[in-house]
Amino acid sequence: MGDTPVITLNNGVTIPQIGFGVFQIPEAQTAAAVTTALEAGYRSIDTAAIYHNESGVGEALKSAGVPRDDLFITTKVWNTDQGYDETLRAFDASTARLGVDRLDLYLIHWPTPKRGKYLDTWRALEKLLADGRVRAIGVSNFLPEHLRAVADLGGTVPAVNQIEVHPALQQRDAQAANAELGVITEAWSPLAQAGVLGDPAVLAIATDHDRTPAQVVLRWHVQQGRIVIPKSVTPSRIAENLRIFDFELSADELAAIDALESDGRTGPHPDHFN
Ligand SMILES: NC(=O)c1ccc[n+]([C@@H]2O[C@H](COP(=O)([O-])OP(=O)(O)OC[C@H]3O[C@@H](n4cnc5c(N)ncnc54)[C@H](OP(=O)(O)O)[C@@H]3O)[C@@H](O)[C@H]2O)c1
């Protein structure tokens, strides 16, 4: 998996600590962006059925010529496909669009508690895992009560909970619940969609280290053990975001970024999103 550090999931599978996110990249631009990311050295790609760009990811994977075993591909089952049979069908459709016969990580995109289907959906993910169609299964946007309900089934504990985490929204309770259950926290919108990059505290730390604000924020994440999946369509930023494993923030610098918590959620609240 190249020079990127890996994190070992609760079933022994390893995942690169940084991946390339493709949310909001239009289908027509996705293959080029993913190709740039693979050339820069990313080996983990995070997409979702609802991003409508899995085919573009697949196109880039096919032309890149990187051995399949060196890649880590994540996609997610969308809310309207929740349910046991529906999820199995959604998995087949996603893998077909991606052009792969197995996935590395499949996630339930949102708990959508009002639909009341995430436990049945989880059982379908367990079936895909048992059948060898996916190497690890997990969830996204699960609050501690949703995660505990899955763990209480007594089967597979999710390997990952992909949640919104950045300096302005740190979700410490959710991170603690993940850690307690042995679930790795993967931070989505790790840069708060660039919203925290102009913060004076981040800028000062970046100047002191001769780094960019994005590198400082990503370093703050990885130094605390989280997986990050920043998105960019800009080649220089795609490369820049990967160069975060050759410097270190001090305890005081980590604390200065921790202090930026402001309940700054950019996405919907998991209890209300359907
Ligand atoms: N599970 C979920 O519900 C969920 C929800 C949201 C996102 N995600 C995942 O998380 C990934 C990342 O989240 P995100 O795309 O919302 O936000 P993000 O990665 O926090 O931020 C992306 C934005 O930051 C800019 N940017 C990236 N690197 C930069 C740099 N070095 N300097 C300055 N600006 C930079 C990008 O601009 P340019 O592209 O113009 O360069 C883009 O506008 C997504 O792609 C997706 O895979 C998951």
CSV table of C-alpha atoms and ligand atoms in Angstrom, one decimal:
chain,number,residue,atom,x,y,z
A,1,MET,CA,0.0,0.0,0.0
A,2,GLY,CA,3.0,2.3,-0.6
A,3,ASP,CA,4.4,4.7,2.1
A,4,THR,CA,1.1,5.5,3.8
A,5,PRO,CA,0.7,4.2,7.3
A,6,VAL,CA,-2.1,1.6,7.7
A,7,ILE,CA,-4.6,1.0,10.5
A,8,THR,CA,-5.5,-2.5,11.5
A,9,LEU,CA,-9.3,-3.0,11.7
A,10,ASN,CA,-11.0,-5.2,14.3
A,11,ASN,CA,-10.9,-8.2,11.9
A,12,GLY,CA,-7.2,-7.9,11.1
A,13,VAL,CA,-7.7,-6.2,7.7
A,14,THR,CA,-5.5,-3.1,7.2
A,15,ILE,CA,-6.6,0.2,5.7
A,16,PRO,CA,-4.5,3.1,4.6
A,17,GLN,CA,-4.8,6.0,7.1
A,18,ILE,CA,-5.5,8.4,4.3
A,19,GLY,CA,-7.9,7.8,1.4
A,20,PHE,CA,-9.2,9.9,-1.5
A,21,GLY,CA,-12.8,11.0,-1.1
A,22,VAL,CA,-14.9,11.7,-4.3
A,23,PHE,CA,-18.1,13.2,-2.9
A,24,GLN,CA,-19.4,16.0,-5.2
A,25,ILE,CA,-16.9,15.2,-8.0
A,26,PRO,CA,-19.1,15.0,-11.1
A,27,GLU,CA,-19.0,11.6,-12.9
A,28,ALA,CA,-17.3,13.1,-15.9
A,29,GLN,CA,-14.4,14.4,-13.8
A,30,THR,CA,-14.0,11.5,-11.5
A,31,ALA,CA,-11.8,9.2,-13.5
A,32,ALA,CA,-9.3,12.1,-14.0
A,33,ALA,CA,-9.3,13.0,-10.3
A,34,VAL,CA,-8.9,9.4,-9.1
A,35,THR,CA,-6.1,8.8,-11.7
A,36,THR,CA,-4.3,11.9,-10.3
A,37,ALA,CA,-4.8,10.5,-6.8
A,38,LEU,CA,-3.4,7.1,-7.7
A,39,GLU,CA,-0.4,8.6,-9.4
A,40,ALA,CA,0.2,10.7,-6.3
A,41,GLY,CA,0.3,7.6,-4.2
A,42,TYR,CA,-3.2,7.2,-2.8
A,43,ARG,CA,-4.3,3.5,-2.7
A,44,SER,CA,-7.7,4.0,-0.8
A,45,ILE,CA,-10.7,5.5,-2.5
A,46,ASP,CA,-14.0,6.4,-0.8
A,47,THR,CA,-17.1,6.6,-2.9
A,48,ALA,CA,-20.8,5.9,-2.4
A,49,ALA,CA,-23.7,4.8,-4.6
A,50,ILE,CA,-25.4,8.2,-4.1
A,51,TYR,CA,-22.3,10.1,-5.4
A,52,HIS,CA,-23.2,8.8,-8.8
A,53,ASN,CA,-19.6,8.5,-9.8
A,54,GLU,CA,-18.7,4.8,-9.0
A,55,SER,CA,-18.3,4.2,-12.8
A,56,GLY,CA,-15.7,7.0,-13.0
A,57,VAL,CA,-13.8,5.4,-10.1
A,58,GLY,CA,-14.0,2.1,-11.9
A,59,GLU,CA,-12.7,3.6,-15.1
A,60,ALA,CA,-9.6,5.0,-13.3
A,61,LEU,CA,-8.9,1.8,-11.4
A,62,LYS,CA,-9.0,-0.1,-14.7
A,63,SER,CA,-6.6,2.1,-16.6
A,64,ALA,CA,-4.2,2.7,-13.7
A,65,GLY,CA,-2.9,-0.8,-13.7
A,66,VAL,CA,-2.3,-0.8,-9.9
A,67,PRO,CA,-2.6,-4.4,-8.7
A,68,ARG,CA,-6.1,-5.0,-7.1
A,69,ASP,CA,-4.5,-6.3,-3.9
A,70,ASP,CA,-2.8,-2.9,-3.4
A,71,LEU,CA,-6.1,-1.0,-3.6
A,72,PHE,CA,-8.6,-0.4,-0.8
A,73,ILE,CA,-12.1,0.4,-2.2
A,74,THR,CA,-14.9,1.6,-0.1
A,75,THR,CA,-18.5,2.3,-1.1
A,76,LYS,CA,-21.8,2.7,0.7
A,77,VAL,CA,-25.4,1.5,0.5
A,78,TRP,CA,-27.8,4.4,0.1
A,79,ASN,CA,-30.8,5.0,2.4
A,80,THR,CA,-33.4,4.0,-0.1
A,81,ASP,CA,-31.7,0.6,-0.7
A,82,GLN,CA,-31.7,-0.3,3.0
A,83,GLY,CA,-33.2,-3.7,3.9
A,84,TYR,CA,-31.8,-7.2,3.5
A,85,ASP,CA,-32.6,-8.1,-0.1
A,86,GLU,CA,-32.3,-4.5,-1.3
A,87,THR,CA,-28.8,-4.2,0.1
A,88,LEU,CA,-27.6,-7.3,-1.6
A,89,ARG,CA,-28.9,-6.0,-4.9
A,90,ALA,CA,-27.3,-2.5,-4.2
A,91,PHE,CA,-24.0,-4.2,-3.5
A,92,ASP,CA,-24.1,-6.0,-6.9
A,93,ALA,CA,-24.9,-2.8,-8.7
A,94,SER,CA,-22.1,-0.9,-7.0
A,95,THR,CA,-19.4,-3.5,-7.6
A,96,ALA,CA,-20.6,-3.8,-11.3
A,97,ARG,CA,-20.2,0.0,-11.7
A,98,LEU,CA,-16.8,-0.1,-10.0
A,99,GLY,CA,-15.7,-3.0,-12.1
A,100,VAL,CA,-14.6,-5.1,-9.1
A,101,ASP,CA,-15.8,-8.5,-7.9
A,102,ARG,CA,-15.1,-7.7,-4.3
A,103,LEU,CA,-15.0,-4.6,-2.1
A,104,ASP,CA,-12.6,-3.8,0.7
A,105,LEU,CA,-15.1,-2.0,2.8
A,106,TYR,CA,-18.9,-1.6,2.5
A,107,LEU,CA,-20.7,0.9,4.7
A,108,ILE,CA,-24.3,1.7,5.7
A,109,HIS,CA,-24.3,5.3,4.6
A,110,TRP,CA,-26.8,6.7,7.2
A,111,PRO,CA,-28.7,5.0,10.0
A,112,THR,CA,-32.0,6.6,8.9
A,113,PRO,CA,-33.6,5.4,12.2
A,114,LYS,CA,-37.1,6.4,11.0
A,115,ARG,CA,-36.9,3.8,8.2
A,116,GLY,CA,-36.1,1.2,10.9
A,117,LYS,CA,-34.1,-1.0,8.6
A,118,TYR,CA,-30.5,-0.6,9.6
A,119,LEU,CA,-30.3,-3.9,11.5
A,120,ASP,CA,-31.7,-5.8,8.5
A,121,THR,CA,-29.2,-3.9,6.3
A,122,TRP,CA,-26.4,-4.9,8.7
A,123,ARG,CA,-27.4,-8.6,8.4
A,124,ALA,CA,-27.0,-8.3,4.6
A,125,LEU,CA,-23.5,-6.8,5.1
A,126,GLU,CA,-22.7,-9.8,7.4
A,127,LYS,CA,-23.8,-12.1,4.6
A,128,LEU,CA,-21.6,-10.4,2.1
A,129,LEU,CA,-18.7,-10.6,4.5
A,130,ALA,CA,-19.3,-14.4,5.1
A,131,ASP,CA,-19.5,-14.9,1.3
A,132,GLY,CA,-16.1,-13.2,0.8
A,133,ARG,CA,-17.6,-10.4,-1.3
A,134,VAL,CA,-16.1,-7.8,1.0
A,135,ARG,CA,-13.1,-7.8,3.3
A,136,ALA,CA,-14.6,-5.5,6.0
A,137,ILE,CA,-18.0,-4.0,6.9
A,138,GLY,CA,-18.9,-0.9,8.7
A,139,VAL,CA,-21.3,2.0,9.2
A,140,SER,CA,-21.4,5.7,8.6
A,141,ASN,CA,-23.0,8.5,10.6
A,142,PHE,CA,-24.0,6.1,13.3
A,143,LEU,CA,-24.6,7.8,16.7
A,144,PRO,CA,-23.6,5.7,19.8
A,145,GLU,CA,-27.1,4.3,20.2
A,146,HIS,CA,-27.2,3.1,16.6
A,147,LEU,CA,-23.8,1.5,16.9
A,148,ARG,CA,-24.7,-0.2,20.2
A,149,ALA,CA,-27.9,-1.6,18.6
A,150,VAL,CA,-25.7,-3.2,15.9
A,151,ALA,CA,-23.2,-4.5,18.4
A,152,ASP,CA,-26.0,-5.9,20.5
A,153,LEU,CA,-27.0,-8.2,17.6
A,154,GLY,CA,-24.0,-10.3,18.8
A,155,GLY,CA,-22.6,-10.8,15.3
A,156,THR,CA,-19.9,-8.8,13.6
A,157,VAL,CA,-19.0,-5.5,15.2
A,158,PRO,CA,-18.6,-2.7,12.6
A,159,ALA,CA,-14.9,-2.2,11.6
A,160,VAL,CA,-15.4,1.5,10.9
A,161,ASN,CA,-17.8,4.3,11.7
A,162,GLN,CA,-17.3,7.1,9.1
A,163,ILE,CA,-18.5,10.3,10.7
A,164,GLU,CA,-18.2,14.0,10.3
A,165,VAL,CA,-15.1,15.1,12.3
A,166,HIS,CA,-13.0,18.2,11.8
A,167,PRO,CA,-11.8,21.0,14.2
A,168,ALA,CA,-15.2,22.7,14.3
A,169,LEU,CA,-17.2,19.4,15.0
A,170,GLN,CA,-15.2,16.8,16.9
A,171,GLN,CA,-18.0,14.5,18.1
A,172,ARG,CA,-16.0,13.4,21.1
A,173,ASP,CA,-18.9,11.2,22.5
A,174,ALA,CA,-19.3,9.4,19.2
A,175,GLN,CA,-15.5,8.9,18.9
A,176,ALA,CA,-15.4,7.5,22.5
A,177,ALA,CA,-18.3,5.1,21.8
A,178,ASN,CA,-16.5,3.9,18.6
A,179,ALA,CA,-13.2,3.4,20.6
A,180,GLU,CA,-15.1,1.5,23.4
A,181,LEU,CA,-16.5,-0.9,20.9
A,182,GLY,CA,-13.3,-1.4,18.9
A,183,VAL,CA,-14.6,0.6,15.9
A,184,ILE,CA,-12.1,2.9,14.0
A,185,THR,CA,-13.3,6.4,13.5
A,186,GLU,CA,-13.0,7.6,9.8
A,187,ALA,CA,-13.3,11.3,9.5
A,188,TRP,CA,-15.5,12.6,6.6
A,189,SER,CA,-15.1,16.3,5.6
A,190,PRO,CA,-11.9,16.2,7.5
A,191,LEU,CA,-11.1,19.8,6.3
A,192,ALA,CA,-14.7,20.9,7.1
A,193,GLN,CA,-15.0,21.4,3.3
A,194,ALA,CA,-12.1,23.9,3.6
A,195,GLY,CA,-14.1,25.9,6.2
A,196,VAL,CA,-11.4,25.7,8.9
A,197,LEU,CA,-8.4,26.4,6.7
A,198,GLY,CA,-8.4,30.2,7.3
A,199,ASP,CA,-8.6,29.9,11.1
A,200,PRO,CA,-5.8,32.0,12.7
A,201,ALA,CA,-4.8,29.2,15.1
A,202,VAL,CA,-4.4,26.8,12.1
A,203,LEU,CA,-2.6,29.4,10.1
A,204,ALA,CA,-0.1,30.1,12.9
A,205,ILE,CA,0.7,26.4,13.3
A,206,ALA,CA,1.1,26.0,9.6
A,207,THR,CA,3.5,28.9,9.4
A,208,ASP,CA,5.6,27.5,12.3
A,209,HIS,CA,5.9,24.1,10.5
A,210,ASP,CA,6.2,25.6,7.0
A,211,ARG,CA,3.2,23.5,6.0
A,212,THR,CA,-0.2,24.4,4.6
A,213,PRO,CA,-3.3,24.7,6.8
A,214,ALA,CA,-4.8,21.6,5.2
A,215,GLN,CA,-1.7,19.5,6.1
A,216,VAL,CA,-1.9,20.8,9.7
A,217,VAL,CA,-5.6,19.8,10.0
A,218,LEU,CA,-5.0,16.4,8.4
A,219,ARG,CA,-2.0,15.9,10.7
A,220,TRP,CA,-4.2,16.7,13.7
A,221,HIS,CA,-6.5,13.9,12.7
A,222,VAL,CA,-4.0,11.2,12.0
A,223,GLN,CA,-2.0,12.0,15.1
A,224,GLN,CA,-5.1,11.1,17.0
A,225,GLY,CA,-5.5,7.8,15.2
A,226,ARG,CA,-8.3,8.7,12.8
A,227,ILE,CA,-8.5,7.7,9.1
A,228,VAL,CA,-9.0,10.7,6.8
A,229,ILE,CA,-10.5,10.9,3.4
A,230,PRO,CA,-10.0,14.4,2.0
A,231,LYS,CA,-11.4,15.3,-1.4
A,232,SER,CA,-9.9,17.6,-4.0
A,233,VAL,CA,-10.0,18.0,-7.7
A,234,THR,CA,-6.9,20.1,-7.7
A,235,PRO,CA,-3.7,18.1,-8.5
A,236,SER,CA,-1.4,20.2,-6.3
A,237,ARG,CA,-3.8,19.8,-3.3
A,238,ILE,CA,-4.3,16.1,-4.0
A,239,ALA,CA,-0.5,15.6,-3.6
A,240,GLU,CA,-0.2,18.1,-0.7
A,241,ASN,CA,-2.8,16.3,1.4
A,242,LEU,CA,-0.8,13.1,1.3
A,243,ARG,CA,2.4,14.7,2.7
A,244,ILE,CA,1.4,14.6,6.3
A,245,PHE,CA,3.5,11.7,7.7
A,246,ASP,CA,6.8,13.5,8.0
A,247,PHE,CA,6.1,16.1,10.7
A,248,GLU,CA,4.6,16.2,14.1
A,249,LEU,CA,2.3,18.5,16.1
A,250,SER,CA,3.1,19.2,19.7
A,251,ALA,CA,0.6,18.5,22.5
A,252,ASP,CA,0.0,22.3,22.7
A,253,GLU,CA,-0.6,22.5,19.0
A,254,LEU,CA,-3.1,19.6,19.1
A,255,ALA,CA,-4.9,21.3,22.0
A,256,ALA,CA,-5.0,24.6,20.1
A,257,ILE,CA,-6.9,22.9,17.3
A,258,ASP,CA,-9.1,21.0,19.8
A,259,ALA,CA,-10.2,24.4,21.1
A,260,LEU,CA,-11.8,25.2,17.7
A,261,GLU,CA,-14.8,23.0,18.5
A,262,SER,CA,-17.9,25.1,17.8
A,263,ASP,CA,-20.7,22.5,17.0
A,264,GLY,CA,-20.0,23.4,13.4
A,265,ARG,CA,-21.9,20.5,11.7
A,266,THR,CA,-21.8,20.9,7.9
A,267,GLY,CA,-24.0,17.9,7.1
A,268,PRO,CA,-27.4,16.7,8.4
A,269,HIS,CA,-28.0,15.3,11.9
A,270,PRO,CA,-28.1,11.5,11.8
A,271,ASP,CA,-31.3,11.2,13.8
A,272,HIS,CA,-33.2,13.4,11.3
A,273,PHE,CA,-31.8,12.4,8.0
A,274,ASN,CA,-33.9,9.9,6.1
B,1,LIG,N1,-20.3,9.3,4.9
B,1,LIG,C1,-20.8,10.5,4.6
B,1,LIG,O1,-22.0,10.8,4.9
B,1,LIG,C2,-20.0,11.5,4.0
B,1,LIG,C3,-20.4,12.8,3.9
B,1,LIG,C4,-19.5,13.8,3.3
B,1,LIG,C5,-18.3,13.4,2.8
B,1,LIG,N2,-17.9,12.1,2.9
B,1,LIG,C6,-16.6,11.6,2.4
B,1,LIG,O2,-15.6,12.4,2.9
B,1,LIG,C7,-14.8,13.0,1.8
B,1,LIG,C8,-14.3,14.3,2.1
B,1,LIG,O3,-15.3,15.2,2.5
B,1,LIG,P1,-15.7,16.5,1.7
B,1,LIG,O4,-15.4,16.3,0.3
B,1,LIG,O5,-17.1,16.9,2.1
B,1,LIG,O6,-14.8,17.7,2.4
B,1,LIG,P2,-13.3,17.9,2.7
B,1,LIG,O7,-12.4,16.8,2.2
B,1,LIG,O8,-13.2,18.3,4.1
B,1,LIG,O9,-13.0,19.3,1.8
B,1,LIG,C9,-13.0,19.3,0.4
B,1,LIG,C10,-12.9,20.8,0.0
B,1,LIG,O10,-11.6,21.2,0.5
B,1,LIG,C11,-10.9,21.7,-0.6
B,1,LIG,N3,-9.5,21.3,-0.4
B,1,LIG,C12,-9.0,20.0,-0.4
B,1,LIG,N4,-7.7,20.0,-0.1
B,1,LIG,C13,-7.3,21.3,0.1
B,1,LIG,C14,-6.1,21.9,0.3
B,1,LIG,N5,-5.0,21.2,0.5
B,1,LIG,N6,-6.0,23.3,0.4
B,1,LIG,C15,-7.2,24.0,0.3
B,1,LIG,N7,-8.4,23.4,0.0
B,1,LIG,C16,-8.5,22.1,-0.1
B,1,LIG,C17,-11.5,21.1,-1.9
B,1,LIG,O11,-11.3,21.9,-3.0
B,1,LIG,P3,-11.0,21.5,-4.5
B,1,LIG,O12,-11.6,20.1,-4.7
B,1,LIG,O13,-11.5,22.6,-5.3
B,1,LIG,O14,-9.5,21.4,-4.6
B,1,LIG,C18,-12.9,21.0,-1.5
B,1,LIG,O15,-13.6,22.2,-1.7
B,1,LIG,C19,-15.9,13.0,0.6
B,1,LIG,O16,-15.3,13.2,-0.6
B,1,LIG,C20,-16.5,11.7,0.8
B,1,LIG,O17,-15.7,10.6,0.3
B,1,LIG,C21,-18.7,11.1,3.5
